[in-house]
XYZ file of C-alpha atoms in Angstrom:
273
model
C -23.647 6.190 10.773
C -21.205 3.243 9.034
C -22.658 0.943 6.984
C -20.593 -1.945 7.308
C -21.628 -4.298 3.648
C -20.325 -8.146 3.304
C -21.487 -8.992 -0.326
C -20.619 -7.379 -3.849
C -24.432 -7.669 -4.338
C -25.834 -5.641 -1.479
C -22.675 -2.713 -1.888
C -23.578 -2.663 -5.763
C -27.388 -2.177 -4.673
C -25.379 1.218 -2.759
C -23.824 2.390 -5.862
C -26.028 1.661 -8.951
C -28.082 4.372 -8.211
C -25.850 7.070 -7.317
C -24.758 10.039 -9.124
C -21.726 11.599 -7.504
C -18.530 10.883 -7.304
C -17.278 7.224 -5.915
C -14.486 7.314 -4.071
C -12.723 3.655 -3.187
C -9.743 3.485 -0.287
C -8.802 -0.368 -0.427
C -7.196 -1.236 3.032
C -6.543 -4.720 5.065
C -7.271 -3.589 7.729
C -5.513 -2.848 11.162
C -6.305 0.919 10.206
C -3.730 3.196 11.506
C -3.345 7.018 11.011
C -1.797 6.365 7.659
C -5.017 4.656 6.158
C -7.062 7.410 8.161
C -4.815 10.398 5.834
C -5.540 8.242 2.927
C -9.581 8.502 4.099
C -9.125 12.327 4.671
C -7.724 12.695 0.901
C -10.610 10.507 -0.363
C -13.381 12.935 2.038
C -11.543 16.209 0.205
C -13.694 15.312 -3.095
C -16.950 17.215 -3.149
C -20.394 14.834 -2.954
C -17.874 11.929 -2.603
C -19.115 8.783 -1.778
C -16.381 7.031 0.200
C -16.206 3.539 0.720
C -13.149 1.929 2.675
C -12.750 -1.860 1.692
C -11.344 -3.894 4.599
C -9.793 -7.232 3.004
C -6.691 -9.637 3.909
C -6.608 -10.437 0.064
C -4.912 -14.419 0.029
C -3.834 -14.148 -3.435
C -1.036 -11.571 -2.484
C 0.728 -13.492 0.094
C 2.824 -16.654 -1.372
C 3.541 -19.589 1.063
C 5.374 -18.517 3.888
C 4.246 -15.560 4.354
C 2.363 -14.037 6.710
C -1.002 -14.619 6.097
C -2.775 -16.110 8.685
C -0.908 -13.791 11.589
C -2.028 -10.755 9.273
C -3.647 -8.826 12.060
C -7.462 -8.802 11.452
C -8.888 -6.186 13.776
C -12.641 -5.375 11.850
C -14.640 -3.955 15.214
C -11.848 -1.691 15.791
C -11.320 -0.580 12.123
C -15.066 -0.047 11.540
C -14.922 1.919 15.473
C -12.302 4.013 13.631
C -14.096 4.688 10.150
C -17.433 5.407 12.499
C -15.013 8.256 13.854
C -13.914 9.429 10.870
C -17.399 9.822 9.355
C -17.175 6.966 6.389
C -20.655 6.187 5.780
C -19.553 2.752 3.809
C -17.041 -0.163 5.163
C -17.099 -3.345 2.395
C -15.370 -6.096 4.562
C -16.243 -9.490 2.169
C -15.308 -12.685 2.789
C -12.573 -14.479 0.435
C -15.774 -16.835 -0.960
C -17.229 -13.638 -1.871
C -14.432 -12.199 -3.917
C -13.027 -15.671 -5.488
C -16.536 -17.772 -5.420
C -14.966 -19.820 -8.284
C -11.441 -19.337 -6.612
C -8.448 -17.200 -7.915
C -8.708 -18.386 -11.801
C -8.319 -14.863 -13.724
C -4.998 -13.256 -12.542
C -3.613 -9.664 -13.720
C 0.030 -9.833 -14.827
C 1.830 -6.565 -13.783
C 4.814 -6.945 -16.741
C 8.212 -6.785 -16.392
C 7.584 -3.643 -13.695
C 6.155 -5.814 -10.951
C 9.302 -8.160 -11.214
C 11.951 -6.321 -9.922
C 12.263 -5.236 -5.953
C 9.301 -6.311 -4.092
C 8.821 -8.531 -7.067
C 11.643 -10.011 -7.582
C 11.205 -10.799 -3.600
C 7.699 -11.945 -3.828
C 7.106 -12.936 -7.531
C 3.552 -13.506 -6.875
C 2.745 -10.604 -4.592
C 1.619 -7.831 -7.469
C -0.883 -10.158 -9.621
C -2.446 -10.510 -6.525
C -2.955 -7.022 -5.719
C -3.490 -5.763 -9.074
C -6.172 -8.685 -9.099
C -8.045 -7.122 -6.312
C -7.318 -3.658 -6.954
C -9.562 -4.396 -10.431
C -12.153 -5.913 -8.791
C -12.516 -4.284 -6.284
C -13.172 -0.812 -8.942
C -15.991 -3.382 -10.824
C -17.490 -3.988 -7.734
C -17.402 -0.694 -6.334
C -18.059 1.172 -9.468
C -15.141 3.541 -8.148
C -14.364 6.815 -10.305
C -11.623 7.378 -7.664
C -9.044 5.688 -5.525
C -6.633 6.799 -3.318
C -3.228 4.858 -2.274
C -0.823 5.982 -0.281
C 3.547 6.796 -1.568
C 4.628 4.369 1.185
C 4.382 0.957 -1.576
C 5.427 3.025 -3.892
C 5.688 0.136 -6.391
C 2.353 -1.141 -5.842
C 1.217 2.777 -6.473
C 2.786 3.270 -9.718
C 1.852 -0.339 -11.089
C -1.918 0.547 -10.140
C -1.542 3.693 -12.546
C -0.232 1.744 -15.099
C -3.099 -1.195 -15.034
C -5.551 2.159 -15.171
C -3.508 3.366 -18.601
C -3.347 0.000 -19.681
C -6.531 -1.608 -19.151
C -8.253 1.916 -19.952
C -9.948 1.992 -16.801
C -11.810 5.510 -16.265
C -10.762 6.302 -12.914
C -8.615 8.464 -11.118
C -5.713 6.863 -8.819
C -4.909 9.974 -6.153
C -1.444 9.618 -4.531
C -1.240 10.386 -0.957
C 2.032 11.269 1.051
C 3.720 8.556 3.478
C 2.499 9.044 7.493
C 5.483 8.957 9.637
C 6.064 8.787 13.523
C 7.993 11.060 14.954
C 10.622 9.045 14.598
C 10.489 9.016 11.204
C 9.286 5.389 10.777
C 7.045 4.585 8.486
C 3.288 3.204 9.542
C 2.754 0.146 8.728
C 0.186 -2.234 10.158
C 3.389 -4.578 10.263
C 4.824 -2.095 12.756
C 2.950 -3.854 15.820
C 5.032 -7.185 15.031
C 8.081 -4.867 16.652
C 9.745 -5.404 19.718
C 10.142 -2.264 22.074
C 14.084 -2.760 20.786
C 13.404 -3.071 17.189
C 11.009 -0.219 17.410
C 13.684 1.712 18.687
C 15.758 0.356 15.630
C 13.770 0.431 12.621
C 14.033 4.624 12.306
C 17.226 3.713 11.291
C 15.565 3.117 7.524
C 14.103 6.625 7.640
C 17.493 8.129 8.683
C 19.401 5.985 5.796
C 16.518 7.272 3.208
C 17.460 11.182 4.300
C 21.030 10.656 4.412
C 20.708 9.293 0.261
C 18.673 12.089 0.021
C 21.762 14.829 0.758
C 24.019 13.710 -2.563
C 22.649 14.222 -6.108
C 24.604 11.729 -7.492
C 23.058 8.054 -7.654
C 26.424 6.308 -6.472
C 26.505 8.811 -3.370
C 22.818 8.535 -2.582
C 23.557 4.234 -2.690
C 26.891 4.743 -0.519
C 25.071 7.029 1.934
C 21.907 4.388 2.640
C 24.216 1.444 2.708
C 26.914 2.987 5.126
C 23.711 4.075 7.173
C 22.320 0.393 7.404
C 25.691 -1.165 7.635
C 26.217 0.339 11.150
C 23.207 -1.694 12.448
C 24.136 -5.220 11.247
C 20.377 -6.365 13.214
C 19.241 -4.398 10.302
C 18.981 -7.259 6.975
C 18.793 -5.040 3.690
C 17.065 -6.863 1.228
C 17.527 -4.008 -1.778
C 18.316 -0.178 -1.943
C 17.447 1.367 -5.224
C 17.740 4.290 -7.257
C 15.457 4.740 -9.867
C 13.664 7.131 -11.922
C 10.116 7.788 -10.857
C 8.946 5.338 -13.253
C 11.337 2.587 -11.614
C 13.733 2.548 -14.494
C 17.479 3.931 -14.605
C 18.092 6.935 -13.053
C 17.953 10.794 -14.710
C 18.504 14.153 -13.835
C 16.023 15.807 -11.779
C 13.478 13.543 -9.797
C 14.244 10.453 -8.833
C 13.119 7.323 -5.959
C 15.151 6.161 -3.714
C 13.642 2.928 -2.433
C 14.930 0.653 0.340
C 13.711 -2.988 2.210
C 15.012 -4.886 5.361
C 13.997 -7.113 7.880
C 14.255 -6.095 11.628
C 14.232 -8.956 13.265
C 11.099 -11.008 11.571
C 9.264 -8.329 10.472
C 10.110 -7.133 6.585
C 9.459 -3.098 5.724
C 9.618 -1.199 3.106
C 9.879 3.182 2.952
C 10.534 5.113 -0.030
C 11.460 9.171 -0.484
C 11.741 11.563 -3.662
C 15.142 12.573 -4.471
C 17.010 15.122 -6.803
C 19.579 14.067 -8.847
C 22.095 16.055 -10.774
């Protein structure tokens, strides 16, 4: 049976009391396979409580953007948690998490203002901003995110070192069609023709991922994309895993474009000389 909670005070009434592990997967719904991998990873913790949170947060989307299309499927999310065995959905309202409004924001540094950031400067305080609270309410001692915003992953881990939070942010690998493309709830804004197209960002990400050299890996992707002028790149990046300059061994190489209207983003690991 789901449980399916709309106020911090009724899910906290859930928690206070319990003595196992917590285990938080924050969502925004229009749950695909991907979030489902990222509730299979949370379920592999032994006398886990898992609660999924299903919230379109406002503060992450700047004017413009797509907030008010963000699909907002909760019957069929909840249909697909039910499935999946989640005994705890927490789907609040945006009164309920900012009663007094968005007044106490989390800065995420210089980290959160380069690629996506330095696209949508407001995007990460946002998201860290509900990330926090949404450990307070929950009283999470786990959380799992998924390598596919790899930025937003590794500026979650640092708010945990930073703020000393005590809890434990588990990674979980990127779910791909067979195609190779990336799920993304964003994928349904695709035409039959750009869905056909937008592989074409997985294929550039493999073909950087042949060269160990950060100028080939670059000339690979961009040669890739630039063979599909329908494709807009926005950035391609090679960084260290910690988003700084390259170095030998590990590496990320990190791409975003528009197909058509619809902006995604895909990452991969890479090995550099």
């Amino acid at each position: 049976m789901t449980q399916v909670v709309h106020t911090i005070d009724e899910l906290q009434a859930l928690t206070r009391n319990f003595n196992g592990p917590v285990v938080l997967v924050p969502t925004m719904g229009a749950l695909h396979a991907g979030h489902l991998s990222l509730v299979a990873k949370a379920q592999e913790i032994p006398d886990a409580m898992v609660i999924v949170s299903i919230f379109v947060n406002p503060l992450q989307f700047a004017a413009g953007e797509d907030l008010d299309a963000y699909p907002r499927t909760l019957d069929k999310d909840v249909e697909k948690l039910k499935t999946a065995g989640v005994p705890y959905v927490f789907a609040p309202t945006a009164n309920e998490m900012y009663a007094a409004g968005p007044r106490t924001i989390i800065h995420p540094g210089p980290a959160g203002s380069i690629l996506e950031g330095k696209t949508r400067p407001t995007h990460f305080a946002g998201v860290l901003t509900v990330v926090h609270k949404l450990f307070h309410i929950t009283g999470a001692t786990h959380a799992v995110f998924g390598e596919k915003d790899y930025q937003q992953l590794l500026l979650i881990k640092q708010m945990v070192t930073d703020l000393n939070l005590n809890i434990t942010i588990i990674a979980a690998p990127t779910v791909r069609e067979d195609s190779g493309l990336a799920l993304s709830s964003r994928n349904q804004y695709l035409s039959k023709e750009q869905t056909q197209l937008a592989p074409t960002i997985y294929r550039a990400l493999h073909a950087g991922a042949q060269h160990d050299t950060a100028a080939a890996v670059q000339r690979a992707v961009t040669e890739t994309l630039t063979a599909h002028p329908e494709i807009v790149v926005d950035y391609v990046a090679v960084t260290s895993p910690e988003l700084t300059d390259p170095v030998s061994g590990e590496n990320r190489l990190l791409i975003a474009a528009r197909v058509g209207e619809t902006r995604l983003i895909d990452n991969m690991a890479i090995e550099l000389a």
